Short mmCIF file of C-alpha atoms in Angstrom, two decimals:
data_model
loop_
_atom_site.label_atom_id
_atom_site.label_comp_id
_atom_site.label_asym_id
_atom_site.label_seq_id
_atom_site.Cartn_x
_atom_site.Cartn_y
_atom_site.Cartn_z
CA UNK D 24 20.62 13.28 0.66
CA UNK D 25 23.34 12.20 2.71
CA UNK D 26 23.84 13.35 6.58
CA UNK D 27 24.62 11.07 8.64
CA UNK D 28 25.89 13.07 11.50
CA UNK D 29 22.44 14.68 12.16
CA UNK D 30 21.50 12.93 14.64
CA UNK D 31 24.84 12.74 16.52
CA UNK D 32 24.31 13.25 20.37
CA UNK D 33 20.49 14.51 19.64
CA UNK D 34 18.13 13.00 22.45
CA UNK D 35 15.42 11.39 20.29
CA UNK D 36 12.10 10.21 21.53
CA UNK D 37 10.73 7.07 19.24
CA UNK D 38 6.92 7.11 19.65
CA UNK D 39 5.40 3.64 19.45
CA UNK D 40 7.74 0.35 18.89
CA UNK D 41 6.10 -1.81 16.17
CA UNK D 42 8.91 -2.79 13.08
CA UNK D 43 9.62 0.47 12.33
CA UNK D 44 10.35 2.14 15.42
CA UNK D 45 12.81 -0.67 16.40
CA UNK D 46 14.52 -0.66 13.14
CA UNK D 47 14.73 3.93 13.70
CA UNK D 48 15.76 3.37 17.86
CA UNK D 49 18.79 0.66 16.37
CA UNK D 50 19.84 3.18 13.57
CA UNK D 51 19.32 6.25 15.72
CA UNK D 52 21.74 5.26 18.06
CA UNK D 53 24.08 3.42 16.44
CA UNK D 54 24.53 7.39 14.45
CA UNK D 55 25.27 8.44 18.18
CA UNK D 56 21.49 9.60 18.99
CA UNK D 57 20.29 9.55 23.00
CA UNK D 58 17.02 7.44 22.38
CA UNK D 59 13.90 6.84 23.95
CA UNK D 60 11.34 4.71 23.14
CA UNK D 61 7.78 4.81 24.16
CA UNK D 62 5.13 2.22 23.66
CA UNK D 63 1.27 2.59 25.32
CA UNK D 64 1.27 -1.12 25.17
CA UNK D 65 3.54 -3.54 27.91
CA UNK D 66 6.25 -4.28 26.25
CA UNK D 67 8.78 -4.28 29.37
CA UNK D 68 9.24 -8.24 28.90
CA UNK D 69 9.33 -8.69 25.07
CA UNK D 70 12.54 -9.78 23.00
CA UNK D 71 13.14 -6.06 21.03
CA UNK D 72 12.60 -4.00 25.02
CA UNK D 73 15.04 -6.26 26.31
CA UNK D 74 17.59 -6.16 22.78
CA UNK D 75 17.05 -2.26 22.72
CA UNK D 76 17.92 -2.06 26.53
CA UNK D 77 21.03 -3.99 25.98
CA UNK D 78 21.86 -1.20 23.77
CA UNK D 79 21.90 1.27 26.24
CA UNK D 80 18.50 2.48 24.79
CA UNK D 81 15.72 3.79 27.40
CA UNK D 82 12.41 1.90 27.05
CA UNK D 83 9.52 3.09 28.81
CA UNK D 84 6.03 1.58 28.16
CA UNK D 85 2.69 0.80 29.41
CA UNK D 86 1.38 4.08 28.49
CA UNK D 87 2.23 7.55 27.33
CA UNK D 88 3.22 9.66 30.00
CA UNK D 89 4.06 13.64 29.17
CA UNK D 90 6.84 13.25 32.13
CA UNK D 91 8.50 12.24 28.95
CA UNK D 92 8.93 15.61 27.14
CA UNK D 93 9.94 17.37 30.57
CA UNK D 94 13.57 15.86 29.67
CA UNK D 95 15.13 17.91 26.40
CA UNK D 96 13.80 16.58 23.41
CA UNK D 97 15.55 17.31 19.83
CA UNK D 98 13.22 15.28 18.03
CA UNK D 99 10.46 12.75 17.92
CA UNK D 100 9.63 10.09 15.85
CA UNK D 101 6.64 8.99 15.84
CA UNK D 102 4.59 5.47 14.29
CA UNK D 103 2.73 6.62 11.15
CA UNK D 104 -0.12 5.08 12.79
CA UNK D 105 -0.44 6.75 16.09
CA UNK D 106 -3.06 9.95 15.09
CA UNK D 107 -1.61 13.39 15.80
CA UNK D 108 -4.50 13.59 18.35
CA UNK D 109 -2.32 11.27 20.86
CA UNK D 110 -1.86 13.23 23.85
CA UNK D 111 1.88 13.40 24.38
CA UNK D 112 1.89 14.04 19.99
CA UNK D 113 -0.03 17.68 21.13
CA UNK D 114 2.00 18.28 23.66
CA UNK D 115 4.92 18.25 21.87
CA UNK D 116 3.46 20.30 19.17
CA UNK D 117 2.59 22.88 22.17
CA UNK D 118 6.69 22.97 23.39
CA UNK D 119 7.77 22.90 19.72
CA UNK D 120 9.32 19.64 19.36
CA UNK D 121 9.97 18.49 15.56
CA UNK D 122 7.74 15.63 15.07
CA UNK D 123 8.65 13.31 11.89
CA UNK D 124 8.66 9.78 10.92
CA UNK D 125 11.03 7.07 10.02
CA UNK D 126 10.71 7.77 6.30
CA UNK D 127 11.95 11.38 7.13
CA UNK D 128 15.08 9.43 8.93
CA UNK D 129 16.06 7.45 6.40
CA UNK D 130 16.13 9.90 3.64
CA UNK D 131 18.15 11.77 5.56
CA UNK D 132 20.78 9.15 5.51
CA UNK D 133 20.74 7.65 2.73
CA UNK D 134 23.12 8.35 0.17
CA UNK D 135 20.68 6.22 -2.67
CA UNK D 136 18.40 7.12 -5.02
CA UNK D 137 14.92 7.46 -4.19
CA UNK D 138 11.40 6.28 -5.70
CA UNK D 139 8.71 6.71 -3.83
CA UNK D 140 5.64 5.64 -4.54
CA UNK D 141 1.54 6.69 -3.02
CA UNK D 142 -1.57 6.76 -3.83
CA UNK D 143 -5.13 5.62 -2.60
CA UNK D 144 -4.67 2.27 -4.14
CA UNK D 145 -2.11 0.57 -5.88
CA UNK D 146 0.86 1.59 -3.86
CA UNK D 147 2.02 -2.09 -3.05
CA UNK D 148 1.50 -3.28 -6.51
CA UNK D 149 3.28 -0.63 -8.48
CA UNK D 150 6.05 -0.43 -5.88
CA UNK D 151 6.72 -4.16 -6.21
CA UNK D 152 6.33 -4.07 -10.04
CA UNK D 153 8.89 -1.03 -10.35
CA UNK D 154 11.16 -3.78 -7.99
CA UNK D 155 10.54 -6.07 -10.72
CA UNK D 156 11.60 -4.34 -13.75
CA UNK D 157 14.61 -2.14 -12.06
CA UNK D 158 16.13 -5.70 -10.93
CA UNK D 159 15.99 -7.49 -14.29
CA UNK D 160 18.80 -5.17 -15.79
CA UNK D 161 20.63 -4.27 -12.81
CA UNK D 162 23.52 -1.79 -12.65
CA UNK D 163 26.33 -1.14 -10.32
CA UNK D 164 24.10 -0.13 -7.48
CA UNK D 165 21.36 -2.61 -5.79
CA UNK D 166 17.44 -2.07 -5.86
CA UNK D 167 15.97 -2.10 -2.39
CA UNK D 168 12.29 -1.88 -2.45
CA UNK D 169 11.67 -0.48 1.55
CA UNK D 170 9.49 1.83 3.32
CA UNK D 171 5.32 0.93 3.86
CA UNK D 172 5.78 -2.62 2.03
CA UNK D 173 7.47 -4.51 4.83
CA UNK D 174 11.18 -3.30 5.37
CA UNK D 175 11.27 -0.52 7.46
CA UNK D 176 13.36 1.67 5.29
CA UNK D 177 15.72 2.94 8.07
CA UNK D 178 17.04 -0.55 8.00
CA UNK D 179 18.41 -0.28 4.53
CA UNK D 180 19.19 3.53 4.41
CA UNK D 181 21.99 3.41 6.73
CA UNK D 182 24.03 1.22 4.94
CA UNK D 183 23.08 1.49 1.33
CA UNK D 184 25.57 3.48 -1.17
CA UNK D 185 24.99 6.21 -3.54
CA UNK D 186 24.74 3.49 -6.78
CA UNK D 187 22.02 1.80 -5.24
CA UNK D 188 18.13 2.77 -5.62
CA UNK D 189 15.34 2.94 -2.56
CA UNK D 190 12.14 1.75 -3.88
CA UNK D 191 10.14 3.10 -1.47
CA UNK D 192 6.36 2.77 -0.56
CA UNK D 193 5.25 5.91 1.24
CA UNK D 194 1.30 6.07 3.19
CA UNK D 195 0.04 9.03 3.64
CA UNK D 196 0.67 8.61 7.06
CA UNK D 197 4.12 8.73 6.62
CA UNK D 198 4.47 11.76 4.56
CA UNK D 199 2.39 13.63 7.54
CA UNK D 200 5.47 13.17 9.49
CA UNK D 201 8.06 14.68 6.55
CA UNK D 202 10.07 18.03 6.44
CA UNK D 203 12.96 17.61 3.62
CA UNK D 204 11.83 14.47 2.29
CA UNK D 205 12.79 14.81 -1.54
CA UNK D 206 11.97 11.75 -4.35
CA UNK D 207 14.05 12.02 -7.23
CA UNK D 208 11.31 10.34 -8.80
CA UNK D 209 7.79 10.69 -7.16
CA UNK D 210 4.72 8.15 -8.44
CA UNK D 211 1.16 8.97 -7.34
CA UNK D 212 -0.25 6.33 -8.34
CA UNK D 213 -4.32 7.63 -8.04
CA UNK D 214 -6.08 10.07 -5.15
CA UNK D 215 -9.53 8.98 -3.91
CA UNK D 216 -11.09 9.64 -0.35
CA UNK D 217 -9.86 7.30 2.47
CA UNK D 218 -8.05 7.18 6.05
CA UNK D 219 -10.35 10.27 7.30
CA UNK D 220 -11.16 8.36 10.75
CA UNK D 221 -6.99 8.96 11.03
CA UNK D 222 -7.07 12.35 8.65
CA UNK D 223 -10.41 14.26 9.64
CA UNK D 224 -10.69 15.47 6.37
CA UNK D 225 -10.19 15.07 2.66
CA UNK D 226 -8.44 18.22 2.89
CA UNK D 227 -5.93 16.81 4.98
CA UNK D 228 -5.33 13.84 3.75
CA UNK D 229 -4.64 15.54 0.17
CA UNK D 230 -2.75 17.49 1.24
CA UNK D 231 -0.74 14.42 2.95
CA UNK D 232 -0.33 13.08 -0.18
CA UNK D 233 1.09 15.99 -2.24
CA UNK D 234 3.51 16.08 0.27
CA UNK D 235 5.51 13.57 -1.95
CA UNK D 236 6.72 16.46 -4.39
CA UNK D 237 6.53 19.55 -2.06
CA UNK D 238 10.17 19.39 -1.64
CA UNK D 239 10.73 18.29 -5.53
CA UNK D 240 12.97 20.49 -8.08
CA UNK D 241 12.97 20.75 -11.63
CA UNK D 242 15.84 17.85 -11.80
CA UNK D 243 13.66 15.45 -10.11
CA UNK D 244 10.23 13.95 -11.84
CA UNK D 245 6.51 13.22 -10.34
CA UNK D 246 4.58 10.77 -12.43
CA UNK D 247 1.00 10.88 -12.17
CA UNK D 248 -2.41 10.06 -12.67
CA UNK D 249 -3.42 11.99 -16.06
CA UNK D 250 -7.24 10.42 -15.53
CA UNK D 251 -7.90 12.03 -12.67
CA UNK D 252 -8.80 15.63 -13.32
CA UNK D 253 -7.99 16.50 -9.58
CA UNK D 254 -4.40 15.01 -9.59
CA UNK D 255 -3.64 16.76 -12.95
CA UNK D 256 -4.62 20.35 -11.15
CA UNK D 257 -2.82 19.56 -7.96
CA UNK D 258 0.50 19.00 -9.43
CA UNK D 259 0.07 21.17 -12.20
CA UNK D 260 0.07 23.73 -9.08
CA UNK D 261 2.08 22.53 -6.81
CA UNK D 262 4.86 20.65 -8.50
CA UNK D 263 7.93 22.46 -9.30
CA UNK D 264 9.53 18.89 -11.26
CA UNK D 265 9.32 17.13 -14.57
CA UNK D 266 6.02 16.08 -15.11
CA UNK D 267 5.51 12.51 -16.36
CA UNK D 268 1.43 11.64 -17.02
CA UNK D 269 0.11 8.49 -17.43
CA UNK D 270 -3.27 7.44 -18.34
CA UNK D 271 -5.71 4.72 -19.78
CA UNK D 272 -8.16 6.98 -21.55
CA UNK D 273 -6.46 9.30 -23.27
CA UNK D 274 -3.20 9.06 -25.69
CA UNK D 275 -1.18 11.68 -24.58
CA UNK D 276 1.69 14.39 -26.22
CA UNK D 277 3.96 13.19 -23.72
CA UNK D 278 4.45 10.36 -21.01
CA UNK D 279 2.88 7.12 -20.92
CA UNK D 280 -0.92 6.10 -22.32
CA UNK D 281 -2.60 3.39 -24.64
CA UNK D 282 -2.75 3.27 -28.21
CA UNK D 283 -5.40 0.94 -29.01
CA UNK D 284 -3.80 -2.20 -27.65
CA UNK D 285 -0.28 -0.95 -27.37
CA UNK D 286 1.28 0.87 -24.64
CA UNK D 287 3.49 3.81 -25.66
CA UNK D 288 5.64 6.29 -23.97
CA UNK D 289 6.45 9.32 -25.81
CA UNK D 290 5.32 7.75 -28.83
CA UNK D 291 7.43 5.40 -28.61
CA UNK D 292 5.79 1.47 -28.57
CA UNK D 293 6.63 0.06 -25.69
CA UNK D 294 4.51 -3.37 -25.56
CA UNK D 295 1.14 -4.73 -26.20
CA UNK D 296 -0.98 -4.33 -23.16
CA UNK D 297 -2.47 -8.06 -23.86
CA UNK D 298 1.18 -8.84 -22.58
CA UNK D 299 0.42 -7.73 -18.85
CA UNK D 300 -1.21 -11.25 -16.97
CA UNK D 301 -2.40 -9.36 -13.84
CA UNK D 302 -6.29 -8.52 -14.43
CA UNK D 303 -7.62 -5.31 -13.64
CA UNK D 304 -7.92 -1.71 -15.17
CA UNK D 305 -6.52 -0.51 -11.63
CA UNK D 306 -3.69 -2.76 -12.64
CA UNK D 307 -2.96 -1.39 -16.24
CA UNK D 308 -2.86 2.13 -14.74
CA UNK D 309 0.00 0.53 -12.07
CA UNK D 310 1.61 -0.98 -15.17
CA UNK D 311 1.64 2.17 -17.19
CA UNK D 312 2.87 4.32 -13.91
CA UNK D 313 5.95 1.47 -13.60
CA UNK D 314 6.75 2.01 -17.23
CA UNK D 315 7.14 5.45 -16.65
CA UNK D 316 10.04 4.88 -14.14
CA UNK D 317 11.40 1.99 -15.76
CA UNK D 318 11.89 4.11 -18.86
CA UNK D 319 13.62 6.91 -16.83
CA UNK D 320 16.06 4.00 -15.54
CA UNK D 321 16.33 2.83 -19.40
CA UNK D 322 15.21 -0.58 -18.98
CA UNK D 323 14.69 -1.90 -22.33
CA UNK D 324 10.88 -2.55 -23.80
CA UNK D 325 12.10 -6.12 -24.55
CA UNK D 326 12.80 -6.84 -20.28
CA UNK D 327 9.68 -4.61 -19.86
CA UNK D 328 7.25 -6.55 -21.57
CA UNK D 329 9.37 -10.14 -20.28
CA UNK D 330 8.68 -8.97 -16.48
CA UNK D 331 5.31 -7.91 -17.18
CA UNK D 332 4.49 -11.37 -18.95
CA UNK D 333 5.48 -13.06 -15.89
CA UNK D 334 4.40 -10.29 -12.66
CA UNK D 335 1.42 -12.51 -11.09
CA UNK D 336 0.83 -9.66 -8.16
CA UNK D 337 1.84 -9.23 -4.71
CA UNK D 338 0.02 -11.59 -1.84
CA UNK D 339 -3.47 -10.29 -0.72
CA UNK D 340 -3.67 -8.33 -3.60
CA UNK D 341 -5.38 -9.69 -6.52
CA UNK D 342 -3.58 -12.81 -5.87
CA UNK D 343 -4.08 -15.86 -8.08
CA UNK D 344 -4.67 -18.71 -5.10
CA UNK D 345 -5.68 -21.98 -6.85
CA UNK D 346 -7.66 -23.43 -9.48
CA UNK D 347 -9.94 -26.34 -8.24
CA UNK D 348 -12.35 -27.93 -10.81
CA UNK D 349 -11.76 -25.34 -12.89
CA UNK D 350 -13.29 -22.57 -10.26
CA UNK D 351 -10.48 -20.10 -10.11
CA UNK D 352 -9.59 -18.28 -6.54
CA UNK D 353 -8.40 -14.69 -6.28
CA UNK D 354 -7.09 -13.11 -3.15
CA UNK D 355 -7.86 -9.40 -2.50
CA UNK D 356 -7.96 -9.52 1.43
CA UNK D 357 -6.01 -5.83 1.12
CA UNK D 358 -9.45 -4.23 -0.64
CA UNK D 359 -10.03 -2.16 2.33
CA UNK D 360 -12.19 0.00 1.01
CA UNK D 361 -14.84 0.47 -1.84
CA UNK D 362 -13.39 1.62 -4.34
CA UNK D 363 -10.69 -1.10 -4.41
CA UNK D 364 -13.64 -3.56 -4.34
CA UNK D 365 -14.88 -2.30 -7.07
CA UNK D 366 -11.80 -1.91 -9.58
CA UNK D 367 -11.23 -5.89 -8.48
CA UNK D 368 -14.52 -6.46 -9.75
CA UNK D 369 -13.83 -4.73 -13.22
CA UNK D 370 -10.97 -6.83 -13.37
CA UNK D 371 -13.08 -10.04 -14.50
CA UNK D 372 -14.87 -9.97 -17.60
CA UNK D 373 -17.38 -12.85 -16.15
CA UNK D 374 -19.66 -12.12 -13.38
CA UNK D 375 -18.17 -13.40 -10.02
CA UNK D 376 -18.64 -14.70 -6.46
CA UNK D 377 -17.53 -11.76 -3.96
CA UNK D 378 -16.74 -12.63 -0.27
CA UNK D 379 -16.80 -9.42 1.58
CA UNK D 380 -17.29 -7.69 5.09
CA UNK D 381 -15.03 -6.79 7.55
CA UNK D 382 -14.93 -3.71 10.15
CA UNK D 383 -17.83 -1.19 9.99
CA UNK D 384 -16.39 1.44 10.03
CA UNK D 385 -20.28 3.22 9.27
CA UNK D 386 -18.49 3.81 5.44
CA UNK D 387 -21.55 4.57 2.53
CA UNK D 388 -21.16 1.05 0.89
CA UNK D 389 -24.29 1.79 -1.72
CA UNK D 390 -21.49 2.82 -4.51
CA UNK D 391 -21.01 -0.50 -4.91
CA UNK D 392 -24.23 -1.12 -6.12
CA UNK D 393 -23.50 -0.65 -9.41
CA UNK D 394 -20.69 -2.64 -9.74
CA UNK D 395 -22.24 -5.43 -7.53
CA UNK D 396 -24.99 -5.04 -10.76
CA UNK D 397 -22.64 -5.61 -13.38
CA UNK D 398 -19.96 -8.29 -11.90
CA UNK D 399 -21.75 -10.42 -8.58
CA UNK D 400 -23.20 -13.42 -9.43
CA UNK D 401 -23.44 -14.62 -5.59
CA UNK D 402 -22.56 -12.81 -2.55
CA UNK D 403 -21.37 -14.03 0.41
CA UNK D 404 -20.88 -11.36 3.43
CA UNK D 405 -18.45 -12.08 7.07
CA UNK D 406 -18.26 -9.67 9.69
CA UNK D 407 -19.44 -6.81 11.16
CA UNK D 408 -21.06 -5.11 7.68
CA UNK D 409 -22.34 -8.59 6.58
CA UNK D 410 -25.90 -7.57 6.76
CA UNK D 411 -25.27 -3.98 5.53
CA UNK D 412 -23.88 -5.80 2.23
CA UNK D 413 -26.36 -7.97 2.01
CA UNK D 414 -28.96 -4.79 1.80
CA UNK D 415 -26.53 -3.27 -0.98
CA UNK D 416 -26.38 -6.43 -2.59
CA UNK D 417 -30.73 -7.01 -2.56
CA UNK D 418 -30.77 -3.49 -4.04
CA UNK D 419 -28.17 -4.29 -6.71
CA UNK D 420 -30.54 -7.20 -7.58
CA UNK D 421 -28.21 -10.20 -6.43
CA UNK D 422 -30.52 -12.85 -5.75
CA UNK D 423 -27.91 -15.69 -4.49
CA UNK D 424 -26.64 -13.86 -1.32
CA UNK D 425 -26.19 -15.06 2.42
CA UNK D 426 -24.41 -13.79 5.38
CA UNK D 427 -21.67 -16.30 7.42
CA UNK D 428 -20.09 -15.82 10.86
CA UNK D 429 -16.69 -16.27 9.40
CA UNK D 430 -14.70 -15.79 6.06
CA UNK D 431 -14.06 -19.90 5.86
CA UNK D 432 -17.81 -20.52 6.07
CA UNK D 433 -18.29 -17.77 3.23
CA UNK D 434 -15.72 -19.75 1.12
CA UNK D 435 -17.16 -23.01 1.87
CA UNK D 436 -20.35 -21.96 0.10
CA UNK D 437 -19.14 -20.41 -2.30
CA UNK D 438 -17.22 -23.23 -3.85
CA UNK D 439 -20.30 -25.33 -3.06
CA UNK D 440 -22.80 -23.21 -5.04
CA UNK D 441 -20.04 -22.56 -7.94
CA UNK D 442 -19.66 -24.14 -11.31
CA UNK D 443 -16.97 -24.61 -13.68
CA UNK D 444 -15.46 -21.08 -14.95
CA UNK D 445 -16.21 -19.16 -12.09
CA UNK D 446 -14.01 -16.80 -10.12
CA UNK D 447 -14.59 -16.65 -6.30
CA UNK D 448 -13.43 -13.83 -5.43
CA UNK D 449 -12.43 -12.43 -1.88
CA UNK D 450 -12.49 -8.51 -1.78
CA UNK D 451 -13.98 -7.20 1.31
CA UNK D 452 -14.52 -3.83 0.70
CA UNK D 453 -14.03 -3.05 4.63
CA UNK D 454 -11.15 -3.41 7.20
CA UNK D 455 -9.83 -6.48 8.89
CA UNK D 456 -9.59 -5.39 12.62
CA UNK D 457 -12.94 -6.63 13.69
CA UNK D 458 -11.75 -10.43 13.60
CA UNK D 459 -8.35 -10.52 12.37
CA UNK D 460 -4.99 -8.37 13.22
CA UNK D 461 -4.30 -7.25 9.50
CA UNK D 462 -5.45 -7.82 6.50
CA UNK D 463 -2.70 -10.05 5.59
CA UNK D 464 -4.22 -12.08 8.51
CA UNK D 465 -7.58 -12.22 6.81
CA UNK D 466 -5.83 -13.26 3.34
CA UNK D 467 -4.09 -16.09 4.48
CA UNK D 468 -7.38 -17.67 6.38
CA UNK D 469 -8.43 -17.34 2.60
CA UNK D 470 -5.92 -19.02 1.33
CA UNK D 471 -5.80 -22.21 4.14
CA UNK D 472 -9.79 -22.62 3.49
CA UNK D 473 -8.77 -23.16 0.16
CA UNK D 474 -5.79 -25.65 0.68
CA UNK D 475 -8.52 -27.41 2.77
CA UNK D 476 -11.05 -27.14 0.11
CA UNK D 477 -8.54 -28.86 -2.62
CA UNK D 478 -7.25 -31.45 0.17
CA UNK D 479 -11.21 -32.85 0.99
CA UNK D 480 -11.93 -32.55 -2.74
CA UNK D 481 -8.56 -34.48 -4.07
CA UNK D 482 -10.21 -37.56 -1.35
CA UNK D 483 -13.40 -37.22 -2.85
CA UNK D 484 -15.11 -35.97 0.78
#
């Protein structure tokens, strides 16, 4: 979709600044838009308030006041991460303004192909391997990969042209805030339960995520989760495009599965799954769901399997770190919740050393149990939950187990306690927010422990 002159003279209220507010108030008005933005926090003095003003955009923060809607209002965009509960989000519902979100702006005006990717876990991964494979035999266009991953995709929709191809990570979050917002090829990558402090219920956040092919025809494609018995009914339902499965388990009629060993897509061999470095079921699945689009774009098996060979993850997500003495580190800071924990975990075919804790968020950790059974050798807890992971760990039967004020200390023992062949392991299971800003915050104390780790050991301390 291509309209560009939407937004011409609208008067647009931007709800909450962060990266991708600033990148929709820049594109908004340089389309001709009257915008507002809106921050609760102070943000009167910062560089972006001060660039936006210059601009001849209004910035009004320290708080949300409803004096805000008594102006017209067209539209508002809001941060995927403000809850619809904010007040000045139900007032607008009450007066009828359009509420949407920057993804909903950029498809708009973008002229580019579109693949979007969700799911509960593995949205990062696939996303970046789909990057991956669609750059290695480019065409005339460009492949931006945009959206939840880091570019705000308003910054690349304005300008990009109709050869080029969005590669764009959608939350569920996002796709809350959609109205026309239409894939021409939609992944989905897995659906568990998660964000229902934001959602307040599994209902709703479903229904969220389905929103990826609501607006999908029978040109377009959705490929999907074939595993998961409640994916397959959803968008056997509620899809009205091509239908592209993928599984694991099963070796399927049509789409993408496992043969033994080998991959195949509409029995066609593709590659031998031994050829894929990054460890994890959860990964294969995000492998076989990027060889589904990969084939639509006609990338060849001999460039698939090449990438693949060489795709070592994305940082904070079952990242290789360092090997030190032969004790191998892994980086998983983004395993936010249990489940994510626990594919990590079936990633290793040794037991491991976990690091994990983080925000309690009062989550039921005792699922874990069983995989803390089959995988933990040691366990080393941080954070708020440290003690409520220590009491899943006791019942899983973990004997080697402590609790640490902080991640580093967690590491420290870890490597002291560890012998050659092991993998410590960082996958918290739990948010960041209680001591760090993000979870990419979290990761990277990780990763400088290490450095100091290899650093003492190289001078023999």
């Amino acid at each position: 979709m291509s309209n560009q002159t939407e937004y011409k003279n609208k008067k647009v209220l931007i709800l909450g600044l962060a990266v991708s507010g600033y990148s929709a108030a820049k594109v908004l008005k340089e389309l001709g838009a009257e915008v507002t933005v809106n921050d609760y926090k102070d943000i009167d003095s910062s560089d972006e308030a001060k660039e936006l003003r210059s601009l001849g955009i209004t910035v009004v923060s320290g708080g949300h006041p409803l004096s805000l809607l008594d102006q017209p209002i067209d539209l508002l965009v809001k941060n995927p991460g403000i809850p619809y509960s904010n007040i000045l989000l139900k007032e607008a519902e009450k007066r009828d303004i359009p509420i949407i979100t920057d993804v909903e702006v950029a498809y708009t005006i973008s002229p580019s192909s579109l693949v979007a990717i969700t799911g509960t876990n593995g949205k990062t991964t696939t996303t970046k391997m789909i990057e991956s494979l669609l750059v290695a035999e480019p065409g005339e266009g460009h492949i931006y990969s945009v959206g939840n991953i880091g570019t705000p995709s308003t910054t690349v929709a304005l300008h990009s042209n109709p050869e080029d191809t969005l590669v764009m990570e959608v939350s569920s979050f996002q796709l809350m805030g959609t109205k026309t917002f239409r894939p021409n090829i939609a992944v989905i990558t897995n659906l568990h339960s998660a964000h229902l402090d934001y959602h307040g219920s599994r209902e709703e956040y479903v229904e969220a995520k389905m929103a990826i092919t609501k607006n999908q025809k029978a040109e377009d494609y959705l490929i999907y989760n074939h595993d998961q018995l409640e994916l397959t009914n959803l968008v056997l339902s509620a899809s009205e495009a091509q239908l592209i499965p993928f599984s694991r388990k099963s070796q399927l009629e049509k789409g993408v599965y496992l043969d033994g060993g080998v991959i195949c897509f509409n029995n066609e061999k593709i590659m031998d799954s031994s050829s894929i470095v990054l460890p994890g079921k959860h990964n294969l699945e995000n492998a076989l769901a990027t060889i589904a689009v990969a084939k639509l774009h006609n990338v060849t098996n001999q460039t698939i399997e090449k990438v693949f060979s060489h795709f070592h993850g994305v940082p904070h997500r079952m990242q290789f770190v360092d090997d030190i003495r032969e004790r191998r580190f892994y980086n998983d800071s983004k395993a936010t919740n249990s489940l994510a924990t626990i594919n990590a975990l079936e990633g290793f075919q040794q037991k491991v050393i976990l690091l994990a804790g983080g925000l309690d968020r009062e989550d039921d950790l005792e699922n874990l149990i069983p995989s803390f059974r089959n995988h933990v050798k040691a366990l080393f807890t941080f954070g708020e939950t440290k003690n409520k992971l220590l009491e899943v760990g006791k019942k899983a039967g973990i004997s080697e187990q402590a609790a640490f004020e902080t991640l580093s200390e967690a590491v420290y023992k870890a490597f002291e306690i560890s012998e050659k062949h092991d993998v410590i392991l960082l996958s918290p299971s739990c948010a960041s927010w209680d001591a760090y800003a993000n979870f990419e915050a979290r990761g990277q104390d990780y990763i400088d422990t290490i450095r100091n780790i290899k650093i003492n050991d190289e001078k023999g301390e």
